[in-house]
Amino acid sequence: MTYVIAEPCVDLKDKACIEECPVDCIYEGQRSLYIHPDECVDCGACEPVCPVEAIFYEDDTPEEWKDYYKANVEFFDDLGSPGGASKLGLIEKDHPVISALPPQEHDE
Ligand code: SF4
Ligand code: SF4
């Protein structure tokens, strides 16, 4: 079980959650952030600070965003477990589920 970042983060990435994570397991892709499923310790600190409610406990992810669980897991298929997001910085890719989305508009 882990936490998942879903569609509201796409093209927003305000990064409020990164500040809260005690294990630095929230990684930055080009259009979204991704929680590492094995590095996340399920503390829940990130979930309430997200201004657009993009973060869900795996089991609580809304039905229409169920694919985002897979996206957060598969994003790390070729990265393995880097053990810290800050040293990687921006990772120049996204999961295909996110790449396929049209530009997302956000009310700022
Ligand atoms: S706080 Fe929410 S919108 Fe901001 S980067 Fe994190 S998941 Fe994305
Ligand atoms: S639940 Fe805790 S460990 Fe997992 S991503 Fe959020 S802040 Fe980090």
PDB file of N, CA and C in Angstrom, residues 3-104:
ATOM      1  N   TYR A   3       0.807   5.785  -1.169  1.00  0.00           N
ATOM      2  CA  TYR A   3       0.046   6.954  -1.620  1.00  0.00           C
ATOM      3  C   TYR A   3       0.286   7.173  -3.113  1.00  0.00           C
ATOM      4  N   VAL A   4      -0.695   7.809  -3.757  1.00  0.00           N
ATOM      5  CA  VAL A   4      -0.695   7.952  -5.209  1.00  0.00           C
ATOM      6  C   VAL A   4      -0.980   9.418  -5.556  1.00  0.00           C
ATOM      7  N   ILE A   5      -0.280   9.951  -6.555  1.00  0.00           N
ATOM      8  CA  ILE A   5      -0.594  11.293  -7.056  1.00  0.00           C
ATOM      9  C   ILE A   5      -1.411  11.143  -8.348  1.00  0.00           C
ATOM     10  N   ALA A   6      -2.557  11.786  -8.386  1.00  0.00           N
ATOM     11  CA  ALA A   6      -3.495  11.620  -9.505  1.00  0.00           C
ATOM     12  C   ALA A   6      -3.568  12.878 -10.379  1.00  0.00           C
ATOM     13  N   GLU A   7      -4.559  12.885 -11.237  1.00  0.00           N
ATOM     14  CA  GLU A   7      -4.630  13.875 -12.313  1.00  0.00           C
ATOM     15  C   GLU A   7      -4.572  15.360 -11.929  1.00  0.00           C
ATOM     16  N   PRO A   8      -5.118  15.770 -10.787  1.00  0.00           N
ATOM     17  CA  PRO A   8      -5.090  17.225 -10.494  1.00  0.00           C
ATOM     18  C   PRO A   8      -3.684  17.828 -10.429  1.00  0.00           C
ATOM     19  N   CYS A   9      -2.661  16.987 -10.227  1.00  0.00           N
ATOM     20  CA  CYS A   9      -1.284  17.517 -10.169  1.00  0.00           C
ATOM     21  C   CYS A   9      -0.737  17.859 -11.555  1.00  0.00           C
ATOM     22  N   VAL A  10      -1.289  17.221 -12.584  1.00  0.00           N
ATOM     23  CA  VAL A  10      -0.700  17.341 -13.930  1.00  0.00           C
ATOM     24  C   VAL A  10      -0.722  18.801 -14.394  1.00  0.00           C
ATOM     25  N   ASP A  11       0.439  19.274 -14.825  1.00  0.00           N
ATOM     26  CA  ASP A  11       0.648  20.651 -15.309  1.00  0.00           C
ATOM     27  C   ASP A  11       0.494  21.707 -14.217  1.00  0.00           C
ATOM     28  N   LEU A  12       0.452  21.266 -12.953  1.00  0.00           N
ATOM     29  CA  LEU A  12       0.383  22.232 -11.849  1.00  0.00           C
ATOM     30  C   LEU A  12       1.690  22.205 -11.054  1.00  0.00           C
ATOM     31  N   LYS A  13       1.954  21.036 -10.471  1.00  0.00           N
ATOM     32  CA  LYS A  13       3.233  20.797  -9.801  1.00  0.00           C
ATOM     33  C   LYS A  13       3.667  21.933  -8.867  1.00  0.00           C
ATOM     34  N   ASP A  14       2.801  22.359  -7.988  1.00  0.00           N
ATOM     35  CA  ASP A  14       3.233  23.443  -7.100  1.00  0.00           C
ATOM     36  C   ASP A  14       4.232  22.972  -6.044  1.00  0.00           C
ATOM     37  N   LYS A  15       4.328  21.663  -5.876  1.00  0.00           N
ATOM     38  CA  LYS A  15       5.357  21.025  -5.038  1.00  0.00           C
ATOM     39  C   LYS A  15       5.188  21.221  -3.532  1.00  0.00           C
ATOM     40  N   ALA A  16       4.012  21.604  -3.078  1.00  0.00           N
ATOM     41  CA  ALA A  16       3.793  21.743  -1.631  1.00  0.00           C
ATOM     42  C   ALA A  16       4.063  20.424  -0.915  1.00  0.00           C
ATOM     43  N   CYS A  17       3.732  19.318  -1.579  1.00  0.00           N
ATOM     44  CA  CYS A  17       3.876  18.000  -0.940  1.00  0.00           C
ATOM     45  C   CYS A  17       5.331  17.641  -0.679  1.00  0.00           C
ATOM     46  N   ILE A  18       6.220  18.060  -1.578  1.00  0.00           N
ATOM     47  CA  ILE A  18       7.633  17.695  -1.452  1.00  0.00           C
ATOM     48  C   ILE A  18       8.207  18.142  -0.107  1.00  0.00           C
ATOM     49  N   GLU A  19       7.804  19.333   0.308  1.00  0.00           N
ATOM     50  CA  GLU A  19       8.301  19.902   1.570  1.00  0.00           C
ATOM     51  C   GLU A  19       7.938  19.037   2.769  1.00  0.00           C
ATOM     52  N   GLU A  20       6.811  18.338   2.674  1.00  0.00           N
ATOM     53  CA  GLU A  20       6.301  17.583   3.814  1.00  0.00           C
ATOM     54  C   GLU A  20       6.859  16.176   3.921  1.00  0.00           C
ATOM     55  N   CYS A  21       7.369  15.659   2.841  1.00  0.00           N
ATOM     56  CA  CYS A  21       7.719  14.231   2.846  1.00  0.00           C
ATOM     57  C   CYS A  21       9.003  13.969   3.636  1.00  0.00           C
ATOM     58  N   PRO A  22       8.909  13.162   4.706  1.00  0.00           N
ATOM     59  CA  PRO A  22      10.073  12.929   5.558  1.00  0.00           C
ATOM     60  C   PRO A  22      11.123  12.031   4.923  1.00  0.00           C
ATOM     61  N   VAL A  23      10.757  11.308   3.861  1.00  0.00           N
ATOM     62  CA  VAL A  23      11.713  10.389   3.242  1.00  0.00           C
ATOM     63  C   VAL A  23      12.079  10.786   1.803  1.00  0.00           C
ATOM     64  N   ASP A  24      11.663  11.986   1.376  1.00  0.00           N
ATOM     65  CA  ASP A  24      12.068  12.514   0.069  1.00  0.00           C
ATOM     66  C   ASP A  24      11.750  11.538  -1.066  1.00  0.00           C
ATOM     67  N   CYS A  25      10.511  11.020  -1.051  1.00  0.00           N
ATOM     68  CA  CYS A  25      10.156   9.996  -2.051  1.00  0.00           C
ATOM     69  C   CYS A  25       9.161  10.501  -3.077  1.00  0.00           C
ATOM     70  N   ILE A  26       8.993  11.853  -3.173  1.00  0.00           N
ATOM     71  CA  ILE A  26       8.087  12.401  -4.187  1.00  0.00           C
ATOM     72  C   ILE A  26       8.943  12.986  -5.307  1.00  0.00           C
ATOM     73  N   TYR A  27       8.895  12.330  -6.462  1.00  0.00           N
ATOM     74  CA  TYR A  27       9.788  12.638  -7.581  1.00  0.00           C
ATOM     75  C   TYR A  27       9.096  13.508  -8.617  1.00  0.00           C
ATOM     76  N   GLU A  28       9.891  14.354  -9.261  1.00  0.00           N
ATOM     77  CA  GLU A  28       9.329  15.290 -10.229  1.00  0.00           C
ATOM     78  C   GLU A  28       9.546  14.823 -11.660  1.00  0.00           C
ATOM     79  N   GLY A  29       8.437  14.569 -12.376  1.00  0.00           N
ATOM     80  CA  GLY A  29       8.497  14.315 -13.808  1.00  0.00           C
ATOM     81  C   GLY A  29       8.241  15.616 -14.543  1.00  0.00           C
ATOM     82  N   GLN A  30       8.086  15.530 -15.865  1.00  0.00           N
ATOM     83  CA  GLN A  30       7.913  16.770 -16.620  1.00  0.00           C
ATOM     84  C   GLN A  30       6.580  17.453 -16.352  1.00  0.00           C
ATOM     85  N   ARG A  31       5.503  16.662 -16.252  1.00  0.00           N
ATOM     86  CA  ARG A  31       4.174  17.270 -16.113  1.00  0.00           C
ATOM     87  C   ARG A  31       3.484  16.919 -14.801  1.00  0.00           C
ATOM     88  N   SER A  32       4.072  16.038 -14.014  1.00  0.00           N
ATOM     89  CA  SER A  32       3.423  15.616 -12.774  1.00  0.00           C
ATOM     90  C   SER A  32       4.489  15.170 -11.789  1.00  0.00           C
ATOM     91  N   LEU A  33       4.067  15.034 -10.538  1.00  0.00           N
ATOM     92  CA  LEU A  33       4.939  14.421  -9.551  1.00  0.00           C
ATOM     93  C   LEU A  33       4.492  12.982  -9.324  1.00  0.00           C
ATOM     94  N   TYR A  34       5.398  12.159  -8.826  1.00  0.00           N
ATOM     95  CA  TYR A  34       5.142  10.732  -8.655  1.00  0.00           C
ATOM     96  C   TYR A  34       5.679  10.287  -7.296  1.00  0.00           C
ATOM     97  N   ILE A  35       4.874   9.497  -6.592  1.00  0.00           N
ATOM     98  CA  ILE A  35       5.313   8.960  -5.298  1.00  0.00           C
ATOM     99  C   ILE A  35       5.914   7.570  -5.507  1.00  0.00           C
ATOM    100  N   HIS A  36       7.113   7.382  -4.991  1.00  0.00           N
ATOM    101  CA  HIS A  36       7.763   6.080  -5.139  1.00  0.00           C
ATOM    102  C   HIS A  36       7.067   5.054  -4.247  1.00  0.00           C
ATOM    103  N   PRO A  37       6.521   3.991  -4.853  1.00  0.00           N
ATOM    104  CA  PRO A  37       5.692   3.065  -4.080  1.00  0.00           C
ATOM    105  C   PRO A  37       6.452   2.294  -2.999  1.00  0.00           C
ATOM    106  N   ASP A  38       7.739   2.070  -3.193  1.00  0.00           N
ATOM    107  CA  ASP A  38       8.501   1.321  -2.191  1.00  0.00           C
ATOM    108  C   ASP A  38       9.154   2.232  -1.168  1.00  0.00           C
ATOM    109  N   GLU A  39       9.442   3.463  -1.551  1.00  0.00           N
ATOM    110  CA  GLU A  39      10.116   4.367  -0.615  1.00  0.00           C
ATOM    111  C   GLU A  39       9.127   5.087   0.305  1.00  0.00           C
ATOM    112  N   CYS A  40       7.890   5.242  -0.142  1.00  0.00           N
ATOM    113  CA  CYS A  40       6.862   5.908   0.671  1.00  0.00           C
ATOM    114  C   CYS A  40       6.613   5.101   1.943  1.00  0.00           C
ATOM    115  N   VAL A  41       6.588   5.779   3.077  1.00  0.00           N
ATOM    116  CA  VAL A  41       6.363   5.096   4.358  1.00  0.00           C
ATOM    117  C   VAL A  41       4.924   5.276   4.846  1.00  0.00           C
ATOM    118  N   ASP A  42       4.065   5.728   3.960  1.00  0.00           N
ATOM    119  CA  ASP A  42       2.625   5.821   4.270  1.00  0.00           C
ATOM    120  C   ASP A  42       2.329   6.708   5.469  1.00  0.00           C
ATOM    121  N   CYS A  43       3.100   7.763   5.626  1.00  0.00           N
ATOM    122  CA  CYS A  43       2.888   8.621   6.806  1.00  0.00           C
ATOM    123  C   CYS A  43       1.676   9.530   6.620  1.00  0.00           C
ATOM    124  N   GLY A  44       1.316   9.812   5.379  1.00  0.00           N
ATOM    125  CA  GLY A  44       0.138  10.634   5.114  1.00  0.00           C
ATOM    126  C   GLY A  44       0.370  12.133   5.212  1.00  0.00           C
ATOM    127  N   ALA A  45       1.600  12.573   5.469  1.00  0.00           N
ATOM    128  CA  ALA A  45       1.871  13.998   5.669  1.00  0.00           C
ATOM    129  C   ALA A  45       1.610  14.827   4.413  1.00  0.00           C
ATOM    130  N   CYS A  46       1.818  14.249   3.248  1.00  0.00           N
ATOM    131  CA  CYS A  46       1.676  15.004   2.013  1.00  0.00           C
ATOM    132  C   CYS A  46       0.215  15.263   1.634  1.00  0.00           C
ATOM    133  N   GLU A  47      -0.645  14.344   1.992  1.00  0.00           N
ATOM    134  CA  GLU A  47      -2.017  14.365   1.470  1.00  0.00           C
ATOM    135  C   GLU A  47      -2.780  15.656   1.805  1.00  0.00           C
ATOM    136  N   PRO A  48      -2.778  16.109   3.062  1.00  0.00           N
ATOM    137  CA  PRO A  48      -3.583  17.311   3.362  1.00  0.00           C
ATOM    138  C   PRO A  48      -3.013  18.616   2.824  1.00  0.00           C
ATOM    139  N   VAL A  49      -1.739  18.664   2.449  1.00  0.00           N
ATOM    140  CA  VAL A  49      -1.173  19.943   1.996  1.00  0.00           C
ATOM    141  C   VAL A  49      -1.369  20.190   0.511  1.00  0.00           C
ATOM    142  N   CYS A  50      -1.790  19.191  -0.228  1.00  0.00           N
ATOM    143  CA  CYS A  50      -1.978  19.384  -1.668  1.00  0.00           C
ATOM    144  C   CYS A  50      -3.181  20.295  -1.904  1.00  0.00           C
ATOM    145  N   PRO A  51      -2.960  21.451  -2.553  1.00  0.00           N
ATOM    146  CA  PRO A  51      -4.036  22.430  -2.709  1.00  0.00           C
ATOM    147  C   PRO A  51      -5.149  21.968  -3.649  1.00  0.00           C
ATOM    148  N   VAL A  52      -4.871  20.948  -4.449  1.00  0.00           N
ATOM    149  CA  VAL A  52      -5.889  20.494  -5.403  1.00  0.00           C
ATOM    150  C   VAL A  52      -6.346  19.053  -5.137  1.00  0.00           C
ATOM    151  N   GLU A  53      -5.987  18.544  -3.967  1.00  0.00           N
ATOM    152  CA  GLU A  53      -6.387  17.177  -3.579  1.00  0.00           C
ATOM    153  C   GLU A  53      -6.042  16.152  -4.658  1.00  0.00           C
ATOM    154  N   ALA A  54      -4.770  16.151  -5.009  1.00  0.00           N
ATOM    155  CA  ALA A  54      -4.295  15.188  -6.012  1.00  0.00           C
ATOM    156  C   ALA A  54      -3.767  13.915  -5.367  1.00  0.00           C
ATOM    157  N   ILE A  55      -3.549  13.931  -4.053  1.00  0.00           N
ATOM    158  CA  ILE A  55      -2.897  12.797  -3.391  1.00  0.00           C
ATOM    159  C   ILE A  55      -3.928  11.950  -2.652  1.00  0.00           C
ATOM    160  N   PHE A  56      -3.858  10.643  -2.910  1.00  0.00           N
ATOM    161  CA  PHE A  56      -4.803   9.713  -2.290  1.00  0.00           C
ATOM    162  C   PHE A  56      -4.087   8.501  -1.742  1.00  0.00           C
ATOM    163  N   TYR A  57      -4.625   7.972  -0.642  1.00  0.00           N
ATOM    164  CA  TYR A  57      -4.185   6.656  -0.218  1.00  0.00           C
ATOM    165  C   TYR A  57      -4.642   5.686  -1.309  1.00  0.00           C
ATOM    166  N   GLU A  58      -3.783   4.755  -1.635  1.00  0.00           N
ATOM    167  CA  GLU A  58      -4.038   3.853  -2.770  1.00  0.00           C
ATOM    168  C   GLU A  58      -5.490   3.360  -2.847  1.00  0.00           C
ATOM    169  N   ASP A  59      -5.990   2.848  -1.738  1.00  0.00           N
ATOM    170  CA  ASP A  59      -7.354   2.283  -1.733  1.00  0.00           C
ATOM    171  C   ASP A  59      -8.436   3.346  -1.904  1.00  0.00           C
ATOM    172  N   ASP A  60      -8.090   4.595  -1.630  1.00  0.00           N
ATOM    173  CA  ASP A  60      -9.091   5.663  -1.689  1.00  0.00           C
ATOM    174  C   ASP A  60      -9.046   6.444  -2.998  1.00  0.00           C
ATOM    175  N   THR A  61      -8.182   6.032  -3.925  1.00  0.00           N
ATOM    176  CA  THR A  61      -8.088   6.742  -5.200  1.00  0.00           C
ATOM    177  C   THR A  61      -9.419   6.626  -5.947  1.00  0.00           C
ATOM    178  N   PRO A  62     -10.001   7.754  -6.369  1.00  0.00           N
ATOM    179  CA  PRO A  62     -11.274   7.695  -7.080  1.00  0.00           C
ATOM    180  C   PRO A  62     -11.206   6.797  -8.317  1.00  0.00           C
ATOM    181  N   GLU A  63     -12.311   6.167  -8.602  1.00  0.00           N
ATOM    182  CA  GLU A  63     -12.377   5.178  -9.683  1.00  0.00           C
ATOM    183  C   GLU A  63     -11.809   5.723 -11.001  1.00  0.00           C
ATOM    184  N   GLU A  64     -12.144   6.967 -11.346  1.00  0.00           N
ATOM    185  CA  GLU A  64     -11.702   7.484 -12.653  1.00  0.00           C
ATOM    186  C   GLU A  64     -10.191   7.710 -12.713  1.00  0.00           C
ATOM    187  N   TRP A  65      -9.541   7.674 -11.568  1.00  0.00           N
ATOM    188  CA  TRP A  65      -8.091   7.893 -11.543  1.00  0.00           C
ATOM    189  C   TRP A  65      -7.327   6.648 -11.121  1.00  0.00           C
ATOM    190  N   LYS A  66      -7.954   5.485 -11.197  1.00  0.00           N
ATOM    191  CA  LYS A  66      -7.296   4.240 -10.774  1.00  0.00           C
ATOM    192  C   LYS A  66      -5.996   3.984 -11.545  1.00  0.00           C
ATOM    193  N   ASP A  67      -5.943   4.435 -12.804  1.00  0.00           N
ATOM    194  CA  ASP A  67      -4.733   4.237 -13.603  1.00  0.00           C
ATOM    195  C   ASP A  67      -3.520   4.943 -13.015  1.00  0.00           C
ATOM    196  N   TYR A  68      -3.762   5.910 -12.180  1.00  0.00           N
ATOM    197  CA  TYR A  68      -2.641   6.673 -11.619  1.00  0.00           C
ATOM    198  C   TYR A  68      -1.832   5.852 -10.627  1.00  0.00           C
ATOM    199  N   TYR A  69      -2.453   4.834 -10.042  1.00  0.00           N
ATOM    200  CA  TYR A  69      -1.658   3.933  -9.197  1.00  0.00           C
ATOM    201  C   TYR A  69      -0.573   3.302 -10.060  1.00  0.00           C
ATOM    202  N   LYS A  70      -0.997   2.759 -11.196  1.00  0.00           N
ATOM    203  CA  LYS A  70      -0.062   2.130 -12.132  1.00  0.00           C
ATOM    204  C   LYS A  70       0.978   3.143 -12.611  1.00  0.00           C
ATOM    205  N   ALA A  71       0.533   4.362 -12.876  1.00  0.00           N
ATOM    206  CA  ALA A  71       1.457   5.390 -13.375  1.00  0.00           C
ATOM    207  C   ALA A  71       2.550   5.681 -12.342  1.00  0.00           C
ATOM    208  N   ASN A  72       2.152   5.793 -11.075  1.00  0.00           N
ATOM    209  CA  ASN A  72       3.140   6.080 -10.028  1.00  0.00           C
ATOM    210  C   ASN A  72       4.112   4.916  -9.835  1.00  0.00           C
ATOM    211  N   VAL A  73       3.634   3.685 -10.042  1.00  0.00           N
ATOM    212  CA  VAL A  73       4.510   2.519  -9.908  1.00  0.00           C
ATOM    213  C   VAL A  73       5.426   2.402 -11.127  1.00  0.00           C
ATOM    214  N   GLU A  74       4.836   2.448 -12.325  1.00  0.00           N
ATOM    215  CA  GLU A  74       5.602   2.181 -13.547  1.00  0.00           C
ATOM    216  C   GLU A  74       6.578   3.302 -13.891  1.00  0.00           C
ATOM    217  N   PHE A  75       6.331   4.506 -13.363  1.00  0.00           N
ATOM    218  CA  PHE A  75       7.269   5.608 -13.598  1.00  0.00           C
ATOM    219  C   PHE A  75       8.680   5.211 -13.141  1.00  0.00           C
ATOM    220  N   PHE A  76       8.722   4.332 -12.141  1.00  0.00           N
ATOM    221  CA  PHE A  76      10.020   3.970 -11.554  1.00  0.00           C
ATOM    222  C   PHE A  76      10.596   2.673 -12.120  1.00  0.00           C
ATOM    223  N   ASP A  77       9.933   2.095 -13.139  1.00  0.00           N
ATOM    224  CA  ASP A  77      10.418   0.834 -13.707  1.00  0.00           C
ATOM    225  C   ASP A  77      11.888   0.917 -14.123  1.00  0.00           C
ATOM    226  N   ASP A  78      12.258   2.017 -14.766  1.00  0.00           N
ATOM    227  CA  ASP A  78      13.648   2.119 -15.229  1.00  0.00           C
ATOM    228  C   ASP A  78      14.534   2.914 -14.263  1.00  0.00           C
ATOM    229  N   LEU A  79      13.942   3.446 -13.207  1.00  0.00           N
ATOM    230  CA  LEU A  79      14.729   4.249 -12.254  1.00  0.00           C
ATOM    231  C   LEU A  79      15.129   3.441 -11.038  1.00  0.00           C
ATOM    232  N   GLY A  80      14.401   2.359 -10.785  1.00  0.00           N
ATOM    233  CA  GLY A  80      14.646   1.575  -9.572  1.00  0.00           C
ATOM    234  C   GLY A  80      14.258   2.371  -8.353  1.00  0.00           C
ATOM    235  N   SER A  81      15.066   2.243  -7.311  1.00  0.00           N
ATOM    236  CA  SER A  81      14.802   2.953  -6.063  1.00  0.00           C
ATOM    237  C   SER A  81      15.955   3.906  -5.784  1.00  0.00           C
ATOM    238  N   PRO A  82      15.860   5.137  -6.297  1.00  0.00           N
ATOM    239  CA  PRO A  82      16.988   6.080  -6.173  1.00  0.00           C
ATOM    240  C   PRO A  82      17.286   6.473  -4.728  1.00  0.00           C
ATOM    241  N   GLY A  83      16.314   6.341  -3.824  1.00  0.00           N
ATOM    242  CA  GLY A  83      16.559   6.637  -2.415  1.00  0.00           C
ATOM    243  C   GLY A  83      16.605   8.114  -2.096  1.00  0.00           C
ATOM    244  N   GLY A  84      15.945   8.922  -2.884  1.00  0.00           N
ATOM    245  CA  GLY A  84      15.883  10.353  -2.597  1.00  0.00           C
ATOM    246  C   GLY A  84      15.615  11.135  -3.863  1.00  0.00           C
ATOM    247  N   ALA A  85      14.546  11.939  -3.838  1.00  0.00           N
ATOM    248  CA  ALA A  85      14.150  12.664  -5.039  1.00  0.00           C
ATOM    249  C   ALA A  85      14.993  13.904  -5.282  1.00  0.00           C
ATOM    250  N   SER A  86      15.447  14.550  -4.198  1.00  0.00           N
ATOM    251  CA  SER A  86      16.084  15.852  -4.379  1.00  0.00           C
ATOM    252  C   SER A  86      17.380  15.750  -5.169  1.00  0.00           C
ATOM    253  N   LYS A  87      18.094  14.649  -5.029  1.00  0.00           N
ATOM    254  CA  LYS A  87      19.355  14.530  -5.769  1.00  0.00           C
ATOM    255  C   LYS A  87      19.124  14.303  -7.268  1.00  0.00           C
ATOM    256  N   LEU A  88      17.929  13.826  -7.633  1.00  0.00           N
ATOM    257  CA  LEU A  88      17.632  13.629  -9.057  1.00  0.00           C
ATOM    258  C   LEU A  88      17.104  14.896  -9.720  1.00  0.00           C
ATOM    259  N   GLY A  89      16.367  15.695  -8.964  1.00  0.00           N
ATOM    260  CA  GLY A  89      15.760  16.887  -9.556  1.00  0.00           C
ATOM    261  C   GLY A  89      14.719  16.497 -10.595  1.00  0.00           C
ATOM    262  N   LEU A  90      14.593  17.338 -11.622  1.00  0.00           N
ATOM    263  CA  LEU A  90      13.599  17.086 -12.669  1.00  0.00           C
ATOM    264  C   LEU A  90      13.994  15.872 -13.516  1.00  0.00           C
ATOM    265  N   ILE A  91      13.060  14.928 -13.613  1.00  0.00           N
ATOM    266  CA  ILE A  91      13.276  13.741 -14.449  1.00  0.00           C
ATOM    267  C   ILE A  91      12.514  13.979 -15.754  1.00  0.00           C
ATOM    268  N   GLU A  92      13.216  13.951 -16.856  1.00  0.00           N
ATOM    269  CA  GLU A  92      12.614  14.425 -18.102  1.00  0.00           C
ATOM    270  C   GLU A  92      11.773  13.374 -18.805  1.00  0.00           C
ATOM    271  N   LYS A  93      10.725  12.953 -18.124  1.00  0.00           N
ATOM    272  CA  LYS A  93       9.772  12.023 -18.736  1.00  0.00           C
ATOM    273  C   LYS A  93       8.498  12.050 -17.920  1.00  0.00           C
ATOM    274  N   ASP A  94       7.457  11.416 -18.476  1.00  0.00           N
ATOM    275  CA  ASP A  94       6.236  11.173 -17.738  1.00  0.00           C
ATOM    276  C   ASP A  94       5.739   9.784 -18.080  1.00  0.00           C
ATOM    277  N   HIS A  95       4.852   9.260 -17.250  1.00  0.00           N
ATOM    278  CA  HIS A  95       4.212   7.993 -17.576  1.00  0.00           C
ATOM    279  C   HIS A  95       3.283   8.240 -18.772  1.00  0.00           C
ATOM    280  N   PRO A  96       3.118   7.246 -19.662  1.00  0.00           N
ATOM    281  CA  PRO A  96       2.252   7.416 -20.849  1.00  0.00           C
ATOM    282  C   PRO A  96       0.835   7.874 -20.511  1.00  0.00           C
ATOM    283  N   VAL A  97       0.293   7.467 -19.382  1.00  0.00           N
ATOM    284  CA  VAL A  97      -1.054   7.915 -18.987  1.00  0.00           C
ATOM    285  C   VAL A  97      -1.093   9.441 -18.884  1.00  0.00           C
ATOM    286  N   ILE A  98      -0.009  10.009 -18.393  1.00  0.00           N
ATOM    287  CA  ILE A  98       0.058  11.462 -18.215  1.00  0.00           C
ATOM    288  C   ILE A  98       0.470  12.147 -19.526  1.00  0.00           C
ATOM    289  N   SER A  99       1.425  11.565 -20.247  1.00  0.00           N
ATOM    290  CA  SER A  99       1.867  12.162 -21.520  1.00  0.00           C
ATOM    291  C   SER A  99       0.717  12.295 -22.504  1.00  0.00           C
ATOM    292  N   ALA A 100      -0.246  11.364 -22.425  1.00  0.00           N
ATOM    293  CA  ALA A 100      -1.349  11.344 -23.387  1.00  0.00           C
ATOM    294  C   ALA A 100      -2.398  12.417 -23.106  1.00  0.00           C
ATOM    295  N   LEU A 101      -2.337  13.043 -21.937  1.00  0.00           N
ATOM    296  CA  LEU A 101      -3.357  14.040 -21.587  1.00  0.00           C
ATOM    297  C   LEU A 101      -3.146  15.340 -22.352  1.00  0.00           C
ATOM    298  N   PRO A 102      -4.232  16.005 -22.742  1.00  0.00           N
ATOM    299  CA  PRO A 102      -4.086  17.357 -23.290  1.00  0.00           C
ATOM    300  C   PRO A 102      -3.618  18.290 -22.171  1.00  0.00           C
ATOM    301  N   PRO A 103      -3.102  19.469 -22.516  1.00  0.00           N
ATOM    302  CA  PRO A 103      -2.680  20.409 -21.473  1.00  0.00           C
ATOM    303  C   PRO A 103      -3.812  20.642 -20.472  1.00  0.00           C
ATOM    304  N   GLN A 104      -3.488  20.578 -19.196  1.00  0.00           N
ATOM    305  CA  GLN A 104      -4.491  20.732 -18.147  1.00  0.00           C
ATOM    306  C   GLN A 104      -4.530  22.193 -17.714  1.00  0.00           C
TER     307      GLN A 104
END
